[in-house]
Tab-separated table of C-alpha atoms in Angstrom:
chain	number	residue	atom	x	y	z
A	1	UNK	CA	62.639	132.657	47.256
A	2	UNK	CA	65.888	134.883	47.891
A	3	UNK	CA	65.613	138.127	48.459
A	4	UNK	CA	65.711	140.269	45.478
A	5	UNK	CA	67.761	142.995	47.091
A	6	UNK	CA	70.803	140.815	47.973
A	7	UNK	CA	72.842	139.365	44.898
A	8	UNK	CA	75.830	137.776	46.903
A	9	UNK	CA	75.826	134.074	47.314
A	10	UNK	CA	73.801	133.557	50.440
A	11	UNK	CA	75.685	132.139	53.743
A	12	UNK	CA	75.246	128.374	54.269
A	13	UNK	CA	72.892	128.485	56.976
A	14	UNK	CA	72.969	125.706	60.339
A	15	UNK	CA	69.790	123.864	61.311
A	16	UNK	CA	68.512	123.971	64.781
A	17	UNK	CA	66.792	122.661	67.472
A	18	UNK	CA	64.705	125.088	69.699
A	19	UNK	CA	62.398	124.476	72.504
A	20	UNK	CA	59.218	126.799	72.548
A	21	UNK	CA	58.106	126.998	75.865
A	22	UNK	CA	54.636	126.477	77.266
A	23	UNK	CA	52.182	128.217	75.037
A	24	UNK	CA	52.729	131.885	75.245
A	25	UNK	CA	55.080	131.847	78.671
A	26	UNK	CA	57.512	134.726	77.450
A	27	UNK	CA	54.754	137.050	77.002
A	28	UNK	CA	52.509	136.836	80.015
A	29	UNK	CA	53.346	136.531	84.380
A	30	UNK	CA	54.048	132.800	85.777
A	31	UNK	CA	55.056	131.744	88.728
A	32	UNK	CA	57.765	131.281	89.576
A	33	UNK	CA	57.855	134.488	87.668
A	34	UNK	CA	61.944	133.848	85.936
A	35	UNK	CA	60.641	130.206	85.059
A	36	UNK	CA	61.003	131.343	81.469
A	37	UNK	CA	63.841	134.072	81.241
A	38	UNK	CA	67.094	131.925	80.259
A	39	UNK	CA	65.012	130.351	77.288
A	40	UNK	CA	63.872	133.561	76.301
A	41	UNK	CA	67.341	135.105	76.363
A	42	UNK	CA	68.681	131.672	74.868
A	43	UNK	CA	66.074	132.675	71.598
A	44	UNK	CA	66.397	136.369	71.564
A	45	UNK	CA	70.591	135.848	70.667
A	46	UNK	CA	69.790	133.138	68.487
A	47	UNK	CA	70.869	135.571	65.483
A	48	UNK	CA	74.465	135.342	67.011
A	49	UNK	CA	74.984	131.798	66.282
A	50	UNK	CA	74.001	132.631	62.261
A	51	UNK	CA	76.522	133.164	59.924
A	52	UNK	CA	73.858	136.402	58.171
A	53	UNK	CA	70.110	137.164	58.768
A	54	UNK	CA	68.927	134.423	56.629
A	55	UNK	CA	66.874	134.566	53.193
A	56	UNK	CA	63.580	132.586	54.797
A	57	UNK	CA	62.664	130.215	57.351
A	58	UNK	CA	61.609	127.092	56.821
A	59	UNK	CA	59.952	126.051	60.586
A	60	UNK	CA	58.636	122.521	61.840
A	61	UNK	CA	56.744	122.948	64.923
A	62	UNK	CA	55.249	120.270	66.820
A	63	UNK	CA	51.942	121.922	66.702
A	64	UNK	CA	50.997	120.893	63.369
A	65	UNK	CA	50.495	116.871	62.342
A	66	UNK	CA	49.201	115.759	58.945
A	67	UNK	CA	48.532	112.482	56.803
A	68	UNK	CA	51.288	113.795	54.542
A	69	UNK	CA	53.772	116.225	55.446
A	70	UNK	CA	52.305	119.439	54.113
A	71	UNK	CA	53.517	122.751	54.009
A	72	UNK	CA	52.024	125.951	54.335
A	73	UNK	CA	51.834	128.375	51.066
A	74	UNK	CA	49.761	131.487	51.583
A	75	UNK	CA	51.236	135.093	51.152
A	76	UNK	CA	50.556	136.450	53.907
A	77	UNK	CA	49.062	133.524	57.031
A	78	UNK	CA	47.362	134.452	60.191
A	79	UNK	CA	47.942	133.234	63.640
A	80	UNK	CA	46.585	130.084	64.858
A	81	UNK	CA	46.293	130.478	69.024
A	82	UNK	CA	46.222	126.486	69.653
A	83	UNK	CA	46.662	127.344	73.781
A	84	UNK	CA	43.752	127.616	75.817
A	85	UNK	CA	42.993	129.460	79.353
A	86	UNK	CA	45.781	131.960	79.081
A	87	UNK	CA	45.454	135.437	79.862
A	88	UNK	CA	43.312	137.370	77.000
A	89	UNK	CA	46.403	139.617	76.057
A	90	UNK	CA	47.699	136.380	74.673
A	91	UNK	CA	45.010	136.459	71.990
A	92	UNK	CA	45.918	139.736	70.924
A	93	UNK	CA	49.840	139.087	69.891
A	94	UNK	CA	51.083	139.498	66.580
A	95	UNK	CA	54.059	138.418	63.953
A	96	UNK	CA	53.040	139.751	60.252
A	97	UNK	CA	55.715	137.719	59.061
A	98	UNK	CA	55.140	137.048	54.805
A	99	UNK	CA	54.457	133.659	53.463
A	100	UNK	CA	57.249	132.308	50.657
A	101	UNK	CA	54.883	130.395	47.991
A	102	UNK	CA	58.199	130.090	46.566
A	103	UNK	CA	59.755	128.514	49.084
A	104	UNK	CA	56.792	126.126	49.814
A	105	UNK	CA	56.883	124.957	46.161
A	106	UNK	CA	60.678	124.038	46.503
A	107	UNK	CA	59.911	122.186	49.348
A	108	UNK	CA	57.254	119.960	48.486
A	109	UNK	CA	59.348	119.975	44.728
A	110	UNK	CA	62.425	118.390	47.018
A	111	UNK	CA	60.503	116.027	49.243
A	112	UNK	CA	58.994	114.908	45.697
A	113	UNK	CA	62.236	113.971	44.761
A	114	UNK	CA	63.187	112.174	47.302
A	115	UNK	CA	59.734	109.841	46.945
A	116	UNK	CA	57.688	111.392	50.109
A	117	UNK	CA	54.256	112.539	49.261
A	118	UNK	CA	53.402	116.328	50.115
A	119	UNK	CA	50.941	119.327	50.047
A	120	UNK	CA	50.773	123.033	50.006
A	121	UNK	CA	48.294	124.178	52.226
A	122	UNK	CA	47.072	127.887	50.774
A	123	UNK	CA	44.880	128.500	54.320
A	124	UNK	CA	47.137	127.082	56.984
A	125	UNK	CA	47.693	129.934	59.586
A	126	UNK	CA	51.412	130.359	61.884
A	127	UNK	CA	50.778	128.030	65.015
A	128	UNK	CA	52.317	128.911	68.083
A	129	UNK	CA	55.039	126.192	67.870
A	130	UNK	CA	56.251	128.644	65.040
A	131	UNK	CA	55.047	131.904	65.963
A	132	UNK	CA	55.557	132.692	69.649
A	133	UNK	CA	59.484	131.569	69.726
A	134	UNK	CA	59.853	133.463	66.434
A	135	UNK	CA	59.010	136.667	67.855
A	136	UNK	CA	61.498	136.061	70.266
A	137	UNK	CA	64.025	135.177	67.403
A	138	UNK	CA	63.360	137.637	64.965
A	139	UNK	CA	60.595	140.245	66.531
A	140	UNK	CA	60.566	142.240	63.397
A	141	UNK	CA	58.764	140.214	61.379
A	142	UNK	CA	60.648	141.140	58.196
A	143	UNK	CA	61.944	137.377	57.175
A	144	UNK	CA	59.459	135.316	54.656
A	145	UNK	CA	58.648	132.221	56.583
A	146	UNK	CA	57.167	128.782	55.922
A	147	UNK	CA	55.620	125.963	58.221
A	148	UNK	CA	56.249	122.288	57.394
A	149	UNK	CA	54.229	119.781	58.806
A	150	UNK	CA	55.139	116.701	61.184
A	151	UNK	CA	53.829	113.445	59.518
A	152	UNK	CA	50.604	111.701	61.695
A	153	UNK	CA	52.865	108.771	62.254
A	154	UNK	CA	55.463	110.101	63.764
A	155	UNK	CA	57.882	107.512	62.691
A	156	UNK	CA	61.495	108.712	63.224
A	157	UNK	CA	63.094	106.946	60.192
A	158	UNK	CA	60.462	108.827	57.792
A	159	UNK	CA	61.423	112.343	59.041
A	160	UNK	CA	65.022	111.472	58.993
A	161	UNK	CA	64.079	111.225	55.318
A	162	UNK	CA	62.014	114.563	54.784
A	163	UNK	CA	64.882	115.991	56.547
A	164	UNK	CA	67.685	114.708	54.282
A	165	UNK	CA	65.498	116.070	51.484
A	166	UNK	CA	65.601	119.488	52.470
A	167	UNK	CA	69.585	119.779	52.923
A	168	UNK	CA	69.745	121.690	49.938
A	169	UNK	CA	67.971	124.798	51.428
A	170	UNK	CA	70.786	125.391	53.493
A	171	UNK	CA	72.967	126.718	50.620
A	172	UNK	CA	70.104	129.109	49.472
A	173	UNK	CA	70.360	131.214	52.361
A	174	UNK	CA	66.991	128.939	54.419
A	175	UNK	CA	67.730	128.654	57.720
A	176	UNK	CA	65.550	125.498	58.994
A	177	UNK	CA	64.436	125.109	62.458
A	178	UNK	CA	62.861	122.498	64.459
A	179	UNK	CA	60.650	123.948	67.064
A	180	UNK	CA	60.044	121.689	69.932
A	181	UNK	CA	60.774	120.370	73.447
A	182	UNK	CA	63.153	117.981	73.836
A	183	UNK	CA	61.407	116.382	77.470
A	184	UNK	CA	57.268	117.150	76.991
A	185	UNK	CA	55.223	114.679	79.495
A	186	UNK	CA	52.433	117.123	80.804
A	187	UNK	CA	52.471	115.035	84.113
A	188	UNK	CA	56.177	115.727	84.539
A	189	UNK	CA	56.526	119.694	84.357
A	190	UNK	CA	56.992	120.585	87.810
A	191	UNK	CA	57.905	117.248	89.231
A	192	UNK	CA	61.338	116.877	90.976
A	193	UNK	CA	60.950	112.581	90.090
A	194	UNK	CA	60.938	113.718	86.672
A	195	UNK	CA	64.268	115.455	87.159
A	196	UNK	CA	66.648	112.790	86.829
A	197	UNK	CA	64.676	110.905	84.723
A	198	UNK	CA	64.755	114.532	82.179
A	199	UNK	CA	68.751	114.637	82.963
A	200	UNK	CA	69.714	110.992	81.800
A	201	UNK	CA	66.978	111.661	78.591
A	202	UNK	CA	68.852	114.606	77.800
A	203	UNK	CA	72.092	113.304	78.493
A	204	UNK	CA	71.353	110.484	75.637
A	205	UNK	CA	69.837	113.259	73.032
A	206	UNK	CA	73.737	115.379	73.436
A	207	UNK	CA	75.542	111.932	72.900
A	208	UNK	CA	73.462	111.255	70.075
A	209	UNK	CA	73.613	114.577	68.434
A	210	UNK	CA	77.526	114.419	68.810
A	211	UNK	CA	77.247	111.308	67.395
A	212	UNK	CA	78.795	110.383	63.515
A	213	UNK	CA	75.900	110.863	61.234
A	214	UNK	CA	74.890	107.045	60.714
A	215	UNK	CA	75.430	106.301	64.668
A	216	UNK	CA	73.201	109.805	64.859
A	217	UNK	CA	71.083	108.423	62.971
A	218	UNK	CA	70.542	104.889	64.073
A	219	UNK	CA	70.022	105.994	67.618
A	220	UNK	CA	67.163	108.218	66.447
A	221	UNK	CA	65.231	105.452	64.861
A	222	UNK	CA	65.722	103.493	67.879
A	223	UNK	CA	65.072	106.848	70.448
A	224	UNK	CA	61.967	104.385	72.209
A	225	UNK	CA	65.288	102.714	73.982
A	226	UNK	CA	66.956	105.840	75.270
A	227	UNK	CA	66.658	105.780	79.079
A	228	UNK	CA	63.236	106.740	80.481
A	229	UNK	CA	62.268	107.684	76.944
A	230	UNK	CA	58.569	107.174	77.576
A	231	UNK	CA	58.505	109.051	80.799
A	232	UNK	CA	59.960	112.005	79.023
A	233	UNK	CA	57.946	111.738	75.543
A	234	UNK	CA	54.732	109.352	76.121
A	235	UNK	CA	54.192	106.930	73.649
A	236	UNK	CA	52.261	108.196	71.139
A	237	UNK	CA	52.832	111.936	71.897
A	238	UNK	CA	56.035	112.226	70.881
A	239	UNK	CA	55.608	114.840	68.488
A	240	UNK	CA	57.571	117.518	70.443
A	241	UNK	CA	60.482	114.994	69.913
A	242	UNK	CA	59.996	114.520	65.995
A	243	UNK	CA	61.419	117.917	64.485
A	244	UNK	CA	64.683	116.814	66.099
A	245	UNK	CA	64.240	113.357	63.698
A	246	UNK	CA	63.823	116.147	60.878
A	247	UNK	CA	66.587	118.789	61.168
A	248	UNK	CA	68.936	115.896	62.640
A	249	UNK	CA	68.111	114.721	58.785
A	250	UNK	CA	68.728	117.841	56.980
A	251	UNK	CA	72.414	118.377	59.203
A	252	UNK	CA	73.920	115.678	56.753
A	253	UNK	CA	76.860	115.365	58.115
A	254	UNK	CA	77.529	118.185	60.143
A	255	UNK	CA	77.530	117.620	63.533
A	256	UNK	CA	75.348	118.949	66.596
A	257	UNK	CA	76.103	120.485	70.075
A	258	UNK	CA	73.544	122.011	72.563
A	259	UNK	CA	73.554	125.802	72.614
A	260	UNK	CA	71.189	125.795	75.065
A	261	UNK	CA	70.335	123.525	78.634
A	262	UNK	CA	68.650	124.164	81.788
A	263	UNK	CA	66.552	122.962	84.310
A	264	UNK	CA	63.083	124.297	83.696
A	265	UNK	CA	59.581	123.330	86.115
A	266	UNK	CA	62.312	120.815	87.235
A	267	UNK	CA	62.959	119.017	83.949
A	268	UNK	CA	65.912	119.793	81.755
A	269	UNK	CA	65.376	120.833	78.445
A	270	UNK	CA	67.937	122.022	75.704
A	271	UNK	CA	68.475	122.879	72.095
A	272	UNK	CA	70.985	121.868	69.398
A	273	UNK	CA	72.251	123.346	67.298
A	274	UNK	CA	74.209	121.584	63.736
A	275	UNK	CA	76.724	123.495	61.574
């Protein structure tokens, strides 16, 4: 799971928090046409906030829900293009990225442990929850990487859990990101009443992620009460929410700040980042 060339003790690495976007918006026109660019820039210079390039990746992207949490283990995965009606250019990007069988065995090994059922998935292509933000993050491909699942339920305690599981990556040189949006109400994007109802949301996520890590954690499993929570995540469709729940869980104790924050198709949205 480490790479061979290195043998130094790997860097402990942070979790994070990114949002993704809309689809593939950093590689095609919108309108307006900088809608995008400070969340692009914010993910290109994500390397700065590492302490080295890290070993692997270990990515949960709201684009993927399963029974049990399940975790893709193929050498070498495809692309999955889960958007639709974008231009056909879209279609045509790439990230070659490797698989890490390794790493997906350790993963469903640790969730074992810590009684949550699992699967490797040997077919399982790169979504673009995982693969469109990562090109931003790392365009050169050259870092193994491994998709974990959401669970179907979407209950916040659970991936708390799967979350705490996984701390132990950190030491071993696996940075773990969630890959998200921390407001994602299709009927809000673009709608100035959804503006101060995406502030005060957001405002409650950076209190909570500053939060000590059972107050953190309590807050999560009660997120439903956070002002306007439903207008921001509807109920039910919160899974752009969950793989906060999960890396909040594998932070332990360290606590999170937002790296990133701004008013985008007049909702705020931000990333966190725990160290």
């Amino acid at each position: 799971m480490t790479n061979p060339e290195s043998s130094a003790a790997p860097a402990t690495q942070p979790v994070l928090f990114i949002p993704h976007g809309a689809g593939p918006c950093f590689f095609m026109d919108w309108t307006p046409a900088d809608a995008w660019h400070g969340m692009a820039d914010y993910l290109s210079n994500i390397h700065s906030l590492l302490p080295e390039k890290p070993r692997a990746i270990l990515m949960i992207s709201a684009h993927w829900l399963a029974e049990d949490f399940s975790v893709t283990a193929g050498e070498q995965p495809g692309l999955i293009y889960d958007y639709y009606g974008f231009p056909e250019h879209t279609y045509e990007l790439t990230y070659p990225a490797p698989g890490n069988p390794a790493l997906a065995r350790r993963v469903t090994d640790l969730l074992a442990q810590a009684g949550l059922t699992s699967r490797q998935d040997r077919e399982r292509g790169f979504d673009h929850g995982m693969f469109i933000p990562l090109k931003l993050m790392f365009p050169d491909a050259d870092i193994p990487v491994v998709q974990l699942s959401l669970r179907a339920d979407l209950d916040p305690a659970t991936h708390q859990r799967a979350g705490k599981a996984l701390q132990a990556l950190r030491q071993e040189g696996v940075l773990i990101v969630g890959s998200g949006m921390s407001f994602h109400n299709m009927r809000g994007y673009g709608d100035t009443r959804f503006t101060p109802l995406s502030e005060a949301f957001d405002t409650w996520l950076s209190e909570t992620m500053e939060a000590p890590p059972a107050q953190r954690e309590d807050r999560l499993n009660h997120w439903s009460s956070a002002p306007y929570a439903h207008q921001c995540h509807p109920p039910g469709h919160e899974e752009h929410l969950l793989p906060l729940m999960m890396v909040a869980g594998a932070a332990g104790r360290d606590p999170g700040y937002k790296t990133y924050s701004e008013q985008v198709l007049k909702t705020q949205l931000s990333a966190w980042h725990f160290r």
